[in-house]
GROMACS .gro file of C-alpha atoms in nm:
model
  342
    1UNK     CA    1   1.928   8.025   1.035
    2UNK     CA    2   1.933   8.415   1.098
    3UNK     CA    3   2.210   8.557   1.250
    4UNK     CA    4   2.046   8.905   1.400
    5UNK     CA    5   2.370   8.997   1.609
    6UNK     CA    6   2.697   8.925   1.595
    7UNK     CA    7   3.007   8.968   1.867
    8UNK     CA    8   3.217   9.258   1.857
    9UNK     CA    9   3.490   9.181   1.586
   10UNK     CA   10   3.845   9.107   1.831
   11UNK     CA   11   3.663   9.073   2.144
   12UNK     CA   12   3.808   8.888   2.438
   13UNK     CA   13   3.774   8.549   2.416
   14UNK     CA   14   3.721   8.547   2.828
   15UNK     CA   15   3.366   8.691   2.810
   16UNK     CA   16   3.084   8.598   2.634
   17UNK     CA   17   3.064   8.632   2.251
   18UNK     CA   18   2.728   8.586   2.170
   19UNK     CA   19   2.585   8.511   1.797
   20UNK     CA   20   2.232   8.602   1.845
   21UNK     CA   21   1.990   8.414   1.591
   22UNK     CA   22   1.640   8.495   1.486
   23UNK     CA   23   1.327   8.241   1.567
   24UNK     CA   24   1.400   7.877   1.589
   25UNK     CA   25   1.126   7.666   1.471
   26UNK     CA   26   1.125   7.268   1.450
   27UNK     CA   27   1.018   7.099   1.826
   28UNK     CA   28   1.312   6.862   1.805
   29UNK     CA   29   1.571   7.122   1.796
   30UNK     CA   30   1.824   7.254   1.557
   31UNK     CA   31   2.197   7.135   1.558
   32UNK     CA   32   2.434   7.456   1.549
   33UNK     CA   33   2.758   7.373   1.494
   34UNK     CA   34   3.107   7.611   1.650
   35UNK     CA   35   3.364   7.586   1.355
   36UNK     CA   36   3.662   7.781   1.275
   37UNK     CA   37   3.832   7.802   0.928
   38UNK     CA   38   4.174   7.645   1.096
   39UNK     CA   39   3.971   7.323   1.100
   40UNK     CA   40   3.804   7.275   0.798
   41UNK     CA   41   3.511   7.022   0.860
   42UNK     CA   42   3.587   6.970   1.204
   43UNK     CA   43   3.320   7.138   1.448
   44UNK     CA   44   3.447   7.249   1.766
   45UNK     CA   45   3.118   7.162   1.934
   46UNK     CA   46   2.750   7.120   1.871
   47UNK     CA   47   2.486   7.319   2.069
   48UNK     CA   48   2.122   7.198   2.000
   49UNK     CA   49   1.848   7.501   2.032
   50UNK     CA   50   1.455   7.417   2.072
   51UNK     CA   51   1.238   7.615   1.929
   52UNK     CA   52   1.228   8.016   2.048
   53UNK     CA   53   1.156   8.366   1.916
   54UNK     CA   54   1.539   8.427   1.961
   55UNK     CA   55   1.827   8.247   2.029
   56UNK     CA   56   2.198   8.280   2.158
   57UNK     CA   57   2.507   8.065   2.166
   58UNK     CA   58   2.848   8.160   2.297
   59UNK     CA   59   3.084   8.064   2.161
   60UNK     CA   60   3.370   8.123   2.370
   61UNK     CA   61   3.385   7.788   2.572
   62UNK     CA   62   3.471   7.619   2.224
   63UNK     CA   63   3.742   7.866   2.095
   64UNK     CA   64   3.917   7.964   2.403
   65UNK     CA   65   4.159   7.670   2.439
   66UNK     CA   66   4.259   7.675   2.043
   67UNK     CA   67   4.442   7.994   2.171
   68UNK     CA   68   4.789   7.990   2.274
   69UNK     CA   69   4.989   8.311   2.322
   70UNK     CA   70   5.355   8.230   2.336
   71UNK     CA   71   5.636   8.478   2.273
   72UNK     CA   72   5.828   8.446   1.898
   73UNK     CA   73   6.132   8.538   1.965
   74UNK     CA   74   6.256   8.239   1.870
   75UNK     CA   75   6.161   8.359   1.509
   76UNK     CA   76   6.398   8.550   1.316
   77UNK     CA   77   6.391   8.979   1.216
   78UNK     CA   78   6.074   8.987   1.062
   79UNK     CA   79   5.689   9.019   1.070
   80UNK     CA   80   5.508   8.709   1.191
   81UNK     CA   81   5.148   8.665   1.112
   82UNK     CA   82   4.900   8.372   1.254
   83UNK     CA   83   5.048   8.331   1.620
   84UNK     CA   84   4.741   8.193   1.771
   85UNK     CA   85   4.676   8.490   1.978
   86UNK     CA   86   4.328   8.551   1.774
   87UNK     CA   87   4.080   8.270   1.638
   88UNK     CA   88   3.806   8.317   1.365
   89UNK     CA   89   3.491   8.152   1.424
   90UNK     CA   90   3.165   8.099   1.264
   91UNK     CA   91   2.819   7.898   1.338
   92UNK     CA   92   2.607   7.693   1.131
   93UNK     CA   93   2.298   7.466   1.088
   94UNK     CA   94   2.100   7.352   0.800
   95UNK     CA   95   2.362   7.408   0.524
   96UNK     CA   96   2.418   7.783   0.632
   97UNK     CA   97   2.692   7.945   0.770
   98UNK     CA   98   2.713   8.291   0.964
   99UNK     CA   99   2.980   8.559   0.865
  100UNK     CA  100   3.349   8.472   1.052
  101UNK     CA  101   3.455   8.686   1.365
  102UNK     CA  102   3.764   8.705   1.477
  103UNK     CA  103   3.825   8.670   1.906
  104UNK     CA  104   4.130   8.716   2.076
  105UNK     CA  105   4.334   8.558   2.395
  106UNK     CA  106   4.364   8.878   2.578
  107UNK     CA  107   4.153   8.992   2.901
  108UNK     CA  108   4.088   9.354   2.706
  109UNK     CA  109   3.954   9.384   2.373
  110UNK     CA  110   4.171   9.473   2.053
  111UNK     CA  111   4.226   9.828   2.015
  112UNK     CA  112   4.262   9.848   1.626
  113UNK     CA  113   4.530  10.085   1.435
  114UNK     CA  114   4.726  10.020   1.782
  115UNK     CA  115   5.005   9.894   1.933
  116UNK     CA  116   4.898   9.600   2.132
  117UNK     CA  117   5.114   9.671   2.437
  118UNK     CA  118   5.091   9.949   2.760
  119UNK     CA  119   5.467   9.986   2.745
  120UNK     CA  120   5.670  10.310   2.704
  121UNK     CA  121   5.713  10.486   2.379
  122UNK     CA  122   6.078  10.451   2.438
  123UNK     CA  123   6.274  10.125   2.600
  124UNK     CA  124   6.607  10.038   2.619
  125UNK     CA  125   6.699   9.698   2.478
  126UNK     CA  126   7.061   9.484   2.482
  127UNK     CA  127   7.194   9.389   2.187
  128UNK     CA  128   7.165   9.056   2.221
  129UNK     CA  129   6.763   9.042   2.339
  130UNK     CA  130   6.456   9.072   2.137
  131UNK     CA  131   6.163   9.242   2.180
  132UNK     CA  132   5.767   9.255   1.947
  133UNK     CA  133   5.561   9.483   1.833
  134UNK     CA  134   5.214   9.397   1.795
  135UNK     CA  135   4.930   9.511   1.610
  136UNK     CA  136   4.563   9.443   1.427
  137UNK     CA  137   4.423   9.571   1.094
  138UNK     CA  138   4.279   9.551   0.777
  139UNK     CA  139   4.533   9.795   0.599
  140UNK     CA  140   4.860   9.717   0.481
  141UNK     CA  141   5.169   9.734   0.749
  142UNK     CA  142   5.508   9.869   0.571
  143UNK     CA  143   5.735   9.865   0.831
  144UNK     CA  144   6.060  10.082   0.797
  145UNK     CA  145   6.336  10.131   1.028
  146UNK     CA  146   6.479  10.468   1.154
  147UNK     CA  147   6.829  10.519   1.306
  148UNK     CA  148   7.057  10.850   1.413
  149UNK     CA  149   7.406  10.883   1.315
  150UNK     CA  150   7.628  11.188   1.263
  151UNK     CA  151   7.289  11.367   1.362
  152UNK     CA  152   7.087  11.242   1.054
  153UNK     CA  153   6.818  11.004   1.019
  154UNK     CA  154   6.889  10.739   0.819
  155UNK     CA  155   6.628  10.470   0.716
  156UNK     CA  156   6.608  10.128   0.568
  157UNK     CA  157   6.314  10.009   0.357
  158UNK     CA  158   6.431   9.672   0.260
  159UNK     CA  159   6.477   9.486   0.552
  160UNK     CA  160   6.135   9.383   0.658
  161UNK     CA  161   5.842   9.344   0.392
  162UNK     CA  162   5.472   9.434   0.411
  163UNK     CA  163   5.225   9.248   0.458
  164UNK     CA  164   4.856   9.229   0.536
  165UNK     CA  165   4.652   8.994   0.720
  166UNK     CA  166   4.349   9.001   0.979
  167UNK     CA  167   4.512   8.825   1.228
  168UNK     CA  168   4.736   8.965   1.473
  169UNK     CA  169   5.129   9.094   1.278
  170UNK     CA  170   5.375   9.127   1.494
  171UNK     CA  171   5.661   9.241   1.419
  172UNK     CA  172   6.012   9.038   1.576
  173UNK     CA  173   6.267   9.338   1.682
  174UNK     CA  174   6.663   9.197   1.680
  175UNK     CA  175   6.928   9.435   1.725
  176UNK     CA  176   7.163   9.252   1.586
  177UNK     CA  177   7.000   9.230   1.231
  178UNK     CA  178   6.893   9.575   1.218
  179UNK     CA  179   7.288   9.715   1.362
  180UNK     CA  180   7.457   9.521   1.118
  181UNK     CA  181   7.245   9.656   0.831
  182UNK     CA  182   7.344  10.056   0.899
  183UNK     CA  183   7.653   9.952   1.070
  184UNK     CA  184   7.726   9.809   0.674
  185UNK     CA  185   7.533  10.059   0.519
  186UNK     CA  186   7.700  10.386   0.673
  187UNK     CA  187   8.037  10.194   0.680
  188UNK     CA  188   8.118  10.286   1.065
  189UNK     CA  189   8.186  10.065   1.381
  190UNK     CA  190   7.886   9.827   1.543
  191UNK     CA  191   7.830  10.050   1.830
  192UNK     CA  192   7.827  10.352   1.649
  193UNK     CA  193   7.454  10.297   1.604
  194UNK     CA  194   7.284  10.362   1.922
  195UNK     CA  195   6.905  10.357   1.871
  196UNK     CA  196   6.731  10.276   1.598
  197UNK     CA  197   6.316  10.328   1.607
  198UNK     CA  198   6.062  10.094   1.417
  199UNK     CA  199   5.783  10.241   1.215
  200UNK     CA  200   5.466  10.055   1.120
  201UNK     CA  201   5.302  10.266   0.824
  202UNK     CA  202   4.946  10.114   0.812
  203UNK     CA  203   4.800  10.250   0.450
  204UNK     CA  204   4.518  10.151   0.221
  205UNK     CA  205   4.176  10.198   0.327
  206UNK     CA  206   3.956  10.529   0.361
  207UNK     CA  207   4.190  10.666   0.646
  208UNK     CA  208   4.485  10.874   0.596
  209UNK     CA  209   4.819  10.683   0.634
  210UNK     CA  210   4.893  10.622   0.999
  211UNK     CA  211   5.236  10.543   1.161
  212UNK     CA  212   5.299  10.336   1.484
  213UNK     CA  213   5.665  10.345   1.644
  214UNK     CA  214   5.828  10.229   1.939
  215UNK     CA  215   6.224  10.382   2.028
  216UNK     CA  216   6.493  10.150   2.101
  217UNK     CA  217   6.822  10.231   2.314
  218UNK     CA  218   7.060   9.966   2.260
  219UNK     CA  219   7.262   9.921   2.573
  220UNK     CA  220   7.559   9.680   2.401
  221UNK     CA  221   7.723   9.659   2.739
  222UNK     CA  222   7.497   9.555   3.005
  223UNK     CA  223   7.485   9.169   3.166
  224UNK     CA  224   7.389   8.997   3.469
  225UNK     CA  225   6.956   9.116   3.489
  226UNK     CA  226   6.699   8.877   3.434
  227UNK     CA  227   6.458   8.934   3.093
  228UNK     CA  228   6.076   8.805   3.112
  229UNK     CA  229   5.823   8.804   2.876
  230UNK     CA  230   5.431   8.828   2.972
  231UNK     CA  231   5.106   8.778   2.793
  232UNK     CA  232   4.989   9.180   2.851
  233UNK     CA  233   4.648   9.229   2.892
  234UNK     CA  234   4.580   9.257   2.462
  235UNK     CA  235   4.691   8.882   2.461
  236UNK     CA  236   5.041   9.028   2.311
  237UNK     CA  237   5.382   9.000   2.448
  238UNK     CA  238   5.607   9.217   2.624
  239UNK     CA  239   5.915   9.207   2.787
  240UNK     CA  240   6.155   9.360   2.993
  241UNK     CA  241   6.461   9.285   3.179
  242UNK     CA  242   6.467   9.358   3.525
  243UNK     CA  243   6.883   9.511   3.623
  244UNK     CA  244   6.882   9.423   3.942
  245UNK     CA  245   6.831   9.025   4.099
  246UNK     CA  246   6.772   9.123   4.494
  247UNK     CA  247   6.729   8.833   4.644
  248UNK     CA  248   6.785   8.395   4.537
  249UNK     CA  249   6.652   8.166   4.810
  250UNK     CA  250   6.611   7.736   4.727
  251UNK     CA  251   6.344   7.565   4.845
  252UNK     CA  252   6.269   7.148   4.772
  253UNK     CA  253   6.067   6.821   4.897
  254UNK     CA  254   6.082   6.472   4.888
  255UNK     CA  255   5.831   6.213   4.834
  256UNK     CA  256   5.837   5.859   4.812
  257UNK     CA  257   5.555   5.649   4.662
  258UNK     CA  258   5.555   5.250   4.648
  259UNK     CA  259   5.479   5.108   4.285
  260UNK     CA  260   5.277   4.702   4.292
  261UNK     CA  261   5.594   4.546   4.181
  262UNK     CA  262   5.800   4.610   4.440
  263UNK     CA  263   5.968   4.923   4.304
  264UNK     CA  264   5.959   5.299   4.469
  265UNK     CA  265   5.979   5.559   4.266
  266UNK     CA  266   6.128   5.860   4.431
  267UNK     CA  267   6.029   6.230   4.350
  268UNK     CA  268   6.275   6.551   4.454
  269UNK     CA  269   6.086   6.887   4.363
  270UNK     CA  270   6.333   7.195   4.367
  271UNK     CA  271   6.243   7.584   4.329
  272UNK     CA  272   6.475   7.842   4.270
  273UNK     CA  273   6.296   8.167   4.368
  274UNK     CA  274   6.449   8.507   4.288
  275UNK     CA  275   6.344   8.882   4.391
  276UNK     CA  276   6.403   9.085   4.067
  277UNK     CA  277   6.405   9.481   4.087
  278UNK     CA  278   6.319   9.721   3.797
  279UNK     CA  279   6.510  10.007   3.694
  280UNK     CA  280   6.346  10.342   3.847
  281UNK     CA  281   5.962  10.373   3.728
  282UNK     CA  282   5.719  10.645   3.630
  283UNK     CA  283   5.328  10.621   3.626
  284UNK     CA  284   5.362  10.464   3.275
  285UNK     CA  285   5.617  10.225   3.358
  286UNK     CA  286   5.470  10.141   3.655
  287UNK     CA  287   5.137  10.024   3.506
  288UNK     CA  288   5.319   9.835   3.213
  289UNK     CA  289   5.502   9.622   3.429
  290UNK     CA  290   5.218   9.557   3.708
  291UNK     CA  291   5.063   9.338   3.449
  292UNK     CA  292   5.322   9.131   3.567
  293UNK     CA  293   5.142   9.030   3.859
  294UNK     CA  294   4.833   8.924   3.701
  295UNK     CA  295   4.916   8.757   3.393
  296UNK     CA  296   4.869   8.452   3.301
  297UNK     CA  297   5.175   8.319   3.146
  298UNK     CA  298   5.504   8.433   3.235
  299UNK     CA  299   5.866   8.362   3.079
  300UNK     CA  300   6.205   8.362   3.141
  301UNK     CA  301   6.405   8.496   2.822
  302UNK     CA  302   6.778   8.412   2.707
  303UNK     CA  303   6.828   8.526   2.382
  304UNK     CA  304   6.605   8.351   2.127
  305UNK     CA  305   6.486   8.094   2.400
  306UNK     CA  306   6.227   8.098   2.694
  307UNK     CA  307   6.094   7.871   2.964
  308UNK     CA  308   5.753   7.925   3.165
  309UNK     CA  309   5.812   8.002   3.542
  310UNK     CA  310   5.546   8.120   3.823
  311UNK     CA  311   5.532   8.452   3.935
  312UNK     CA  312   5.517   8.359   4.358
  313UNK     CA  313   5.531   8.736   4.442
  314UNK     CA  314   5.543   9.086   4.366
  315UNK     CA  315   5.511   9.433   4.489
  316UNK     CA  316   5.531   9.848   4.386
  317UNK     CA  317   5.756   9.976   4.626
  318UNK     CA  318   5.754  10.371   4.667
  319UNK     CA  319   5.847  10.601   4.936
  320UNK     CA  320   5.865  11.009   4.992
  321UNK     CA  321   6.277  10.976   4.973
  322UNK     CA  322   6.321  10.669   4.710
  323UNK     CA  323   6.216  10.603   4.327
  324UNK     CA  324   5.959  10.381   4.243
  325UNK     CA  325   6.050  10.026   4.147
  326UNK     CA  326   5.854   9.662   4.090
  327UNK     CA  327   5.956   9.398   4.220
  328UNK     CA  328   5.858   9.088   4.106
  329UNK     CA  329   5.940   8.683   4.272
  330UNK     CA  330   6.012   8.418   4.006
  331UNK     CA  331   6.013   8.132   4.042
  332UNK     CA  332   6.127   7.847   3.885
  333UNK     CA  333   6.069   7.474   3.966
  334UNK     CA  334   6.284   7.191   3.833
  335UNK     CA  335   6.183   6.758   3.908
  336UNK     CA  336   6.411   6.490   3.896
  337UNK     CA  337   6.303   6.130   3.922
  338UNK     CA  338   6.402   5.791   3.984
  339UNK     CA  339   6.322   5.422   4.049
  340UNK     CA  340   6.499   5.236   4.345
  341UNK     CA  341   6.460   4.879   4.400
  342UNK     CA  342   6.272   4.761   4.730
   0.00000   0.00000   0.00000
């Protein structure tokens, strides 16, 4: 087995990635087998390939469903590496194996040396939310942290450790970890410190050192809002908390169905659908948040914890004489069952 091409290293995992192959002799075929390194010994699938001058199989249809992109907030401060948001895979037949390639669970490939995420430079955060920073490379990530007081910049090296890894890091952002370590270390009052910015050096390599950074404004103040969290289009995370809940409308149904034993079992379905508003947009905000629409997986944030719910509706609404703001319908659908006697 010759591999002649391979796909492009973080590729989507929604379009073909082809692993080309050289001529295929032997009239009853030749057994390739789809494996990944997560599962040692255990093909994903078999494709069998008569003999050709050349030869593809894509592999996506195997790897796509071992990908699951799920936000990790529930994880504490820290970088997290291995989220299933990328798979590696390989092919082999005869004894030989083909060099590993990493795909991803976005619709876009994997910018590398980037933040995975359209959002702002700057976003404002409560102190009691979370938010992640994404990114993939081959160099080493030393993140440091940056705050303003007394109109210095003060930083902390010690709080989150480097790493390195070929899967996707991302980085966990909580407020409240990285407040109480200046509010301790400069000896003033929690809300003295009022933004804070993460830094992701990347360094090794042949390429000069390169730093990533996202601003934080911590709002310690606000309530009420709703905060989701979206797979973006890199097959990252980001969220946002919409201010402003517009609109709350119920909706439910009833159905009965008769069991053989004489039992019914009785089904209520209830939505709770609500209109959330965004804060005033720009172009760039704008864009970010439109992804919204289209994604596939959508969450409901509080805190540390989440819950899927369907995005029914949304819309960009702009006018000559008002800001532009995204609105976006949630909504979420609750089932509660039970078995009457006849």
């Amino acid at each position: 087995m010759i591999v002649t091409t391979y796909p492009k290293a973080y590729q989507s995992a929604f379009r073909e990635a082809l692993f080309v192959l050289g001529a295929v002799n032997g009239s009853n075929g030749v057994d390739i087998s789809i494996n990944t390194p997560l599962k040692p010994g255990q093909p994903l699938g078999v494709k069998r390939i008569y003999a050709q001058n050349e030869a593809s199989v894509n592999v996506t249809p195997y790897v796509r469903g071992m990908i699951e992109v799920k936000p990790v907030c529930d994880k504490p401060h820290g970088l997290v590496v291995g989220t299933d948001r990328t798979i590696p895979c390989a092919i082999s037949a005869a004894g030989l194996t083909s060099n590993t390639v990493i795909l991803s669970g976005g619709v876009e490939d994997l910018p590398i040396d980037t933040i995975l995420s359209a959002a702002p430079d700057t976003v404002r955060i409560a102190y009691g939310e979370k938010d992640e920073i994404s990114v993939i490379t081959s160099r080493v990530v030393d993140p440091v942290v940056a705050s303003v007081y007394g109109g210095e910049e003060h930083f902390d090296y010690q709080t989150l450790s480097d790493v390195i890894s070929s899967n996707m890091i991302t980085a966990v952002v909580d407020p409240k970890a990285l407040c109480g370590v200046f509010a301790n270390a400069l000896q003033v009052e929690l809300d003295k410190i009022t933004e804070f910015t993460i830094q992701l050096r990347l360094t090794g390599g042949t390429e000069p050192e390169k730093i990533l950074s996202r601003r934080y404004i911590i709002d310690y103040y606000g309530v009420g809002g709703r905060r989701l969290a979206w797979v973006n289009r890199y097959g990252g995370v980001d969220y946002y908390t919409f201010p402003t809940v517009s609109k709350t409308r119920n909706t439910g149904s009833r159905t009965r169905m008769e069991t053989t034993d004489g039992y019914k079992t009785r089904t209520t379905m209830a939505s709770k659908h609500e209109t959330l508003v965004s804060e005033p947009c720009d172009g760039v905000m704008v864009d970010w948040l439109a992804e919204i629409f289209s994604s596939p997986d959508v969450w409901l944030v509080k805190g540390s914890e989440y819950e899927k719910v369907e995005v029914s509706g949304g819309e960009v609404v702009s006018s000559p004489l008002q800001p532009t703001r995204v609105n976006v319908e949630i909504a979420k659908t609750g089932a509660r069952y039970g078995t009457v006697r006849r």
